[in-house]
Structures are given as C-alpha cells and as structure tokens.
PDB file of C-alpha atoms and ligand atoms in Angstrom:
ATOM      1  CA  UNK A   1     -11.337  -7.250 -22.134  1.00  0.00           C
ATOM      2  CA  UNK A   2      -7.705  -7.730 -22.798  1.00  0.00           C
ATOM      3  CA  UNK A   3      -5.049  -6.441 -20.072  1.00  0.00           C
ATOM      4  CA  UNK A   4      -1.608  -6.323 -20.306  1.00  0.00           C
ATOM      5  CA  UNK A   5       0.566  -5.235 -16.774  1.00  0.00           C
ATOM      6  CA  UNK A   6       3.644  -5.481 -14.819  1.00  0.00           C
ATOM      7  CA  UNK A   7       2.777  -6.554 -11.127  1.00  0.00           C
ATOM      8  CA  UNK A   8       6.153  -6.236  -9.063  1.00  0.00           C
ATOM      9  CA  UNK A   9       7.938  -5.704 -12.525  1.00  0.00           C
ATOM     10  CA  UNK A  10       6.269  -9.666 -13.367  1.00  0.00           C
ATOM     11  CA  UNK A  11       4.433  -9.008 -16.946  1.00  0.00           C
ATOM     12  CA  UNK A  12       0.809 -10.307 -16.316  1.00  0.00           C
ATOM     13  CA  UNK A  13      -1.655 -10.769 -19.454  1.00  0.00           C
ATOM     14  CA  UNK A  14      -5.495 -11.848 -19.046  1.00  0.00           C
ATOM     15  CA  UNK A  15      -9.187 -11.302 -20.183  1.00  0.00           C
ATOM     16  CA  UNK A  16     -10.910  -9.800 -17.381  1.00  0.00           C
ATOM     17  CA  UNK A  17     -14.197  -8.551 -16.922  1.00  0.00           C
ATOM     18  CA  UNK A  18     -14.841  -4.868 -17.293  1.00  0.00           C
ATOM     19  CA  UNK A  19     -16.367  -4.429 -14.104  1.00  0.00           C
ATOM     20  CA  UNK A  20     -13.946  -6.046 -11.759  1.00  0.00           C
ATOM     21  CA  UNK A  21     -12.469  -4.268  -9.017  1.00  0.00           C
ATOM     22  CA  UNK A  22      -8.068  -4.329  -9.210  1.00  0.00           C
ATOM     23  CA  UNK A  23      -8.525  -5.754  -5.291  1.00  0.00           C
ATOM     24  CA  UNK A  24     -10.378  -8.972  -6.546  1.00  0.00           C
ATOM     25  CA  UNK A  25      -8.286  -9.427  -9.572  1.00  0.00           C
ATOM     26  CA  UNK A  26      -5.021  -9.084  -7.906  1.00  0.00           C
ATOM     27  CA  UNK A  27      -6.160 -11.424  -5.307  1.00  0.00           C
ATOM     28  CA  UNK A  28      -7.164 -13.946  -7.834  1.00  0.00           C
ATOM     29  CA  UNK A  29      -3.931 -14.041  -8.640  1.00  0.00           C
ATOM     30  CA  UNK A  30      -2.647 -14.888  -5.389  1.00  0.00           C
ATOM     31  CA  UNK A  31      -1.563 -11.106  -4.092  1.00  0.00           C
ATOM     32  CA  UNK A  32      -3.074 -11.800  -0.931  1.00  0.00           C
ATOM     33  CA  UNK A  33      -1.239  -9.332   1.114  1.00  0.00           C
ATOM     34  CA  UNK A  34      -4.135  -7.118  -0.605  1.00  0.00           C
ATOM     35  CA  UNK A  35      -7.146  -7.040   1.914  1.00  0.00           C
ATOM     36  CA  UNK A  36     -11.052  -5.370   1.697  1.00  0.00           C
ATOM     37  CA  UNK A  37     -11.805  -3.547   4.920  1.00  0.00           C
ATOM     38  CA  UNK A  38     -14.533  -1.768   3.606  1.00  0.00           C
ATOM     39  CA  UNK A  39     -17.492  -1.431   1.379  1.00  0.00           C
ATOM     40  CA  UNK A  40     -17.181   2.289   1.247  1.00  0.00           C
ATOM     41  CA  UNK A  41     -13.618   3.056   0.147  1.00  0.00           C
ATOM     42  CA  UNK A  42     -12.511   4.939   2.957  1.00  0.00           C
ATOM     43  CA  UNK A  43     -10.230   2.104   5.045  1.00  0.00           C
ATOM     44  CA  UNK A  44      -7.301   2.331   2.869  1.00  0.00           C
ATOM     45  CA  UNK A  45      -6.748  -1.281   3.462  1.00  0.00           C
ATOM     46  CA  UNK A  46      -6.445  -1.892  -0.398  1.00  0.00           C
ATOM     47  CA  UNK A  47      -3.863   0.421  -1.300  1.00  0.00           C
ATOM     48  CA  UNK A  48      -1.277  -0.416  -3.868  1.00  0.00           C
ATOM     49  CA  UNK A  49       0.560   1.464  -5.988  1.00  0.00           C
ATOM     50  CA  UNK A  50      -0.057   2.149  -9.699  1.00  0.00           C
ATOM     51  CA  UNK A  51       2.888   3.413 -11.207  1.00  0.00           C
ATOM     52  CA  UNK A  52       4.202   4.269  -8.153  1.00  0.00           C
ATOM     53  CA  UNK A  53       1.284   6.004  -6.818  1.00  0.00           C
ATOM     54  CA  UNK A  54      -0.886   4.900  -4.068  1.00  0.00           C
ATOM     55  CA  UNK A  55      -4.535   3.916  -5.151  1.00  0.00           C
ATOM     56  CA  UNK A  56      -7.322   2.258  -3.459  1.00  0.00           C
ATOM     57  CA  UNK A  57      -7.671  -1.042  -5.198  1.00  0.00           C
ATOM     58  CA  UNK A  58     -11.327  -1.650  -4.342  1.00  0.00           C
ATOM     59  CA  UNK A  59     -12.649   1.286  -6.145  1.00  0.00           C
ATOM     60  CA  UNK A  60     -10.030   0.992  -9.197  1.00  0.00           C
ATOM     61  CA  UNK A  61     -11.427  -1.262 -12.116  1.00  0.00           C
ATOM     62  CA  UNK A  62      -8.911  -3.947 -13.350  1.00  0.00           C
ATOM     63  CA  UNK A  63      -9.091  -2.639 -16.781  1.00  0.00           C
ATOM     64  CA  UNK A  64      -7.441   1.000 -15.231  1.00  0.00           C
ATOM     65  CA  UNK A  65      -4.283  -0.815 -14.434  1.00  0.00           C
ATOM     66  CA  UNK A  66      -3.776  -1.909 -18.403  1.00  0.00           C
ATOM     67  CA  UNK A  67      -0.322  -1.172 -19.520  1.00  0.00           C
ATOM     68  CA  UNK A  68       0.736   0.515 -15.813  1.00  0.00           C
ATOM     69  CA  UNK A  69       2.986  -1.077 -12.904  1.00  0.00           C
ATOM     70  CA  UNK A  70       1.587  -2.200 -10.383  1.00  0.00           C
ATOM     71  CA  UNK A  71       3.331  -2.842  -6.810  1.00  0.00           C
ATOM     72  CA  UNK A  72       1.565  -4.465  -4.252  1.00  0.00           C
ATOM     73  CA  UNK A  73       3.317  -5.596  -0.121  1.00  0.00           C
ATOM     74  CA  UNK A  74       4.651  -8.478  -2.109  1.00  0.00           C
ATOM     75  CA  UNK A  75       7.002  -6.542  -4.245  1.00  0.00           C
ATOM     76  CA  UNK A  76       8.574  -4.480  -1.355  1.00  0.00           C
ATOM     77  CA  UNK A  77       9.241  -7.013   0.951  1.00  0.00           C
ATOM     78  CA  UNK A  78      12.670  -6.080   2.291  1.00  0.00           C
ATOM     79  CA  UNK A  79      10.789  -2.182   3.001  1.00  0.00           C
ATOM     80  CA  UNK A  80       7.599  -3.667   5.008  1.00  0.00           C
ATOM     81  CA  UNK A  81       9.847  -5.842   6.654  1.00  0.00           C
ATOM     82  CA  UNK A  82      12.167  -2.856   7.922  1.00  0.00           C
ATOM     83  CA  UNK A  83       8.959  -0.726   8.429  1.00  0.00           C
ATOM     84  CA  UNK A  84       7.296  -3.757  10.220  1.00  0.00           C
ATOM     85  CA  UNK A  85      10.374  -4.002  12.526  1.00  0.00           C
ATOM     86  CA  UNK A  86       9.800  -0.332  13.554  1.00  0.00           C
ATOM     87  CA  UNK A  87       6.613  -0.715  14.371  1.00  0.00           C
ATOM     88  CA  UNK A  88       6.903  -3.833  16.666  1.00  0.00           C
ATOM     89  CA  UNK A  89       9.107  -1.577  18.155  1.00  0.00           C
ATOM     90  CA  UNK A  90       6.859   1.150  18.827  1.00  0.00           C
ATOM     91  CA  UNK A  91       4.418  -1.784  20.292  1.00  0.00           C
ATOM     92  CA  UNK A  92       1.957  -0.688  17.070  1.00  0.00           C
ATOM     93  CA  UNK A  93       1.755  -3.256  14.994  1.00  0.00           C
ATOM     94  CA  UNK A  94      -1.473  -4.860  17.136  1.00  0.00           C
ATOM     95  CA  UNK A  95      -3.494  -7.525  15.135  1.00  0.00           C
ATOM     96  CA  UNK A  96      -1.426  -5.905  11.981  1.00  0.00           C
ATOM     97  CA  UNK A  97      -4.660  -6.287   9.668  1.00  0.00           C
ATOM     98  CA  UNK A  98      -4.371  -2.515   8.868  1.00  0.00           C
ATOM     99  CA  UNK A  99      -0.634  -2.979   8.034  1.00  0.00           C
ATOM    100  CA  UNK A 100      -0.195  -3.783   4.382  1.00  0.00           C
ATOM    101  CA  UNK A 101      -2.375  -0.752   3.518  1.00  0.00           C
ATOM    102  CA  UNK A 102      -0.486   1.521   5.490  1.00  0.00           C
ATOM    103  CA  UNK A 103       3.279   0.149   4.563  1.00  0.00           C
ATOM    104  CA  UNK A 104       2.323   0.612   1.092  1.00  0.00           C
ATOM    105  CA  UNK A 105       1.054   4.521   1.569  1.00  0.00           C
ATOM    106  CA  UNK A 106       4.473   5.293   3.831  1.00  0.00           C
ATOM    107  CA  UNK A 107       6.947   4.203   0.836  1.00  0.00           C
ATOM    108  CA  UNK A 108       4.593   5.744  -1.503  1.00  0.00           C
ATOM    109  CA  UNK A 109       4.774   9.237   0.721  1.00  0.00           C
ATOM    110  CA  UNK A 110       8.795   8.172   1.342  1.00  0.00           C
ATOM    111  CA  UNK A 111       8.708   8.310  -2.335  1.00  0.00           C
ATOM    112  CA  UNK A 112       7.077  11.253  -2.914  1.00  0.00           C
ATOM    113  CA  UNK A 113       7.626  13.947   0.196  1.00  0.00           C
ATOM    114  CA  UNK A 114      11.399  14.816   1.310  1.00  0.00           C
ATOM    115  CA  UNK A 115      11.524  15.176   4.924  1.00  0.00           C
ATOM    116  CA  UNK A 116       8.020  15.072   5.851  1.00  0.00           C
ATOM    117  CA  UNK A 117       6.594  17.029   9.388  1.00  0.00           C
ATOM    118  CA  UNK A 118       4.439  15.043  11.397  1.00  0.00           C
ATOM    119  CA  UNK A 119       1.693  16.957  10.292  1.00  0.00           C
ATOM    120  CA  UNK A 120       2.428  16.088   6.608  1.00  0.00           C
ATOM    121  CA  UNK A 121       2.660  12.242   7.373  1.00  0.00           C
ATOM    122  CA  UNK A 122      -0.602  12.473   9.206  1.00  0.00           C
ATOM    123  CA  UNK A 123      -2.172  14.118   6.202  1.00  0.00           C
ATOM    124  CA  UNK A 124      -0.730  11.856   3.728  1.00  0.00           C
ATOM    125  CA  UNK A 125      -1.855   8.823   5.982  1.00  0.00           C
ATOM    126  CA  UNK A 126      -5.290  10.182   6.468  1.00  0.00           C
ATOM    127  CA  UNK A 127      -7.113   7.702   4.788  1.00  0.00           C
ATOM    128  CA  UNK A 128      -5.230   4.509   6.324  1.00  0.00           C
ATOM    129  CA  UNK A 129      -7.555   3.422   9.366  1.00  0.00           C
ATOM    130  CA  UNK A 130      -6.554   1.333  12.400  1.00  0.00           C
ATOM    131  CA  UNK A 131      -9.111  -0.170  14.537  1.00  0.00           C
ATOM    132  CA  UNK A 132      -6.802  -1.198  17.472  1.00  0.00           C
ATOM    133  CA  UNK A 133      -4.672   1.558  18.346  1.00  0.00           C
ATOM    134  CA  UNK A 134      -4.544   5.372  18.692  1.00  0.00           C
ATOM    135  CA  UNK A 135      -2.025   6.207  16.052  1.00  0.00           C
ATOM    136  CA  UNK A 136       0.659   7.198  18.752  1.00  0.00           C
ATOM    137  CA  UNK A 137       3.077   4.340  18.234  1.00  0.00           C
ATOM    138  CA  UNK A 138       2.373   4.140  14.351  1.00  0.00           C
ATOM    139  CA  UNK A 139       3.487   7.942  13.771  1.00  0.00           C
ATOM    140  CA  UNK A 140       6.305   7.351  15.950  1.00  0.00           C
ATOM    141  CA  UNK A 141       7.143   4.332  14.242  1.00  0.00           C
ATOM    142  CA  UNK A 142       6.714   5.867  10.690  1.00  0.00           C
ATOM    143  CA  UNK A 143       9.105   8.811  12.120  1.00  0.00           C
ATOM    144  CA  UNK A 144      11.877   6.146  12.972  1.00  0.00           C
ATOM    145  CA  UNK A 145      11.649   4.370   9.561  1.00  0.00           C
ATOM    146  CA  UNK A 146      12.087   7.761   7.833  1.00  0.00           C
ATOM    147  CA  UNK A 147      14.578   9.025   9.801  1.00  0.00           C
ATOM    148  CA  UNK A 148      16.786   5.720   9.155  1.00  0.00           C
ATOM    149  CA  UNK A 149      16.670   5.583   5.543  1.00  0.00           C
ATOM    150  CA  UNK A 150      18.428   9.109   5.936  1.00  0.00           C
ATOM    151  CA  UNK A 151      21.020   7.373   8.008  1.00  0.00           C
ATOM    152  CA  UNK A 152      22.107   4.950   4.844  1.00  0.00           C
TER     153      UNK A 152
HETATM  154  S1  FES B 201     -11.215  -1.840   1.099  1.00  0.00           S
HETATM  155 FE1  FES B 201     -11.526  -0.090   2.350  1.00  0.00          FE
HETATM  156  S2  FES B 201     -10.745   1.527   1.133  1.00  0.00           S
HETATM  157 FE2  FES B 201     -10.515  -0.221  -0.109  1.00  0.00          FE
HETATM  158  S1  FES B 202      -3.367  -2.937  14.006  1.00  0.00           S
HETATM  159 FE1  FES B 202      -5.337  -3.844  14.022  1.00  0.00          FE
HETATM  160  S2  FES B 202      -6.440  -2.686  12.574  1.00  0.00           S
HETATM  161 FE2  FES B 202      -4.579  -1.658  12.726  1.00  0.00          FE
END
C-alpha cells in the first residue's frame, strides 16, 4: 500500500506492507533513536508523536501514519538535548535506553498540559518504564525542564 507522510516536516513516500508496525518502518528508514522494549506494548520505549500526539509505534501500523506528521527524537533535537542536560543533572539519565521514549512523552505533555502537578506528570508518564532507576531523579528532572521553559 501507498503512504504518503511528513517525518520531522521531511515528506516521505513508499509502498509498505499493510501489516508493518510504524517502529520497524521508521527504523528502516534510519530513525534509530526509535527502540522496541517490549513485545507487549506497555514500555513506552517506541513513542513518537503523530501529529503531535504521543503514540506507541510498535502497536501503530505504518499505513495509520498516511498523510499525518510524524516526529520522532530526531526532529527535536535541541529539546532532548536540554531535557537530557536536566537529567544528567538529576544523576537519572543511567544507561539512558528508556530515554528517547520518555523525552518524546514530556514535550508531548509540555505540549499539551499548562503547568502540570507532579501528580499529573506522573500520570501522563505512566506508561514510560525505566529499568535502572526509581523515578526520583527523572520527576525531578522533568520538574526542572518545565519550570525553565517558563523562565524564557
Ligand atoms: S516497544 Fe514497548 S511499548 Fe512499544
Ligand atoms: S535509564 Fe536505563 S532503562 Fe531507564
């Protein structure tokens, strides 16, 4: 089947298979920031947006991203990079395997929420997991980031 998208506003155009999975596609065309945690869609690993709203990549066919916009960790480099900064700070960023997945669900819920509590982020940010640390320095860390793009 014939798709037609915009990945990091770059127009894309192939003939993929119906039953491919937007992770495997987008990797095949060298997003590799985009990583498979799971088999069971609940890592959040995957996530990218699609039309500005996070999605898990794994369990969203190719074929559902015809015609949309899709932004992956390579399109919002200068925002990881600030978001990565804050949580090196924080001493959270670990083995940073978990990272791309959850950068891409904080801009989405920057995007979205105005002024979030910390029980809202943790809510939004539910379905990001981290197998090395306890959370502590990543909420902090996310509370930083938001609290600086207020300071622009
Ligand atoms: S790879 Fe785990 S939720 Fe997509
Ligand atoms: S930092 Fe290692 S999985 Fe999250």
């Amino acid at each position: 089947m014939k798709i037609k998208l915009w990945i990091n506003e770059k127009e894309f155009t192939d003939d993929v298979s119906p039953d491919i999975a937007l992770l495997e596609w987008l990797r095949s065309k060298g997003f590799y920031s985009i990583k498979r945690g799971c088999e069971t869609s609940n890592c959040g690993l995957c996530t990218v947006l699609l039309d500005g709203k996070p999605v898990l990549s794994c369990s969203t066919l190719a074929i559902r991203a015809n015609g949309k916009y899709v932004t992956t960790l390579e399109g919002v480099e200068k925002d990881a990079l600030e978001i990565g900064g804050f949580m090196a700070d924080e001493g959270s960023e670990q083995c940073g395997f978990c990272s791309p997945g959850f950068i891409m669900n904080v801009i989405a819920m920057k995007n979205e929420l105005t002024n979030p509590t910390e029980e809202e982020i943790k809510k939004y940010l539910v379905g990001n997991l981290c197998r090395c640390t306890g959370y502590v320095g990543q909420l902090r860390a996310i509370k930083n980031y938001l609290k600086s793009t207020k300071e622009v």
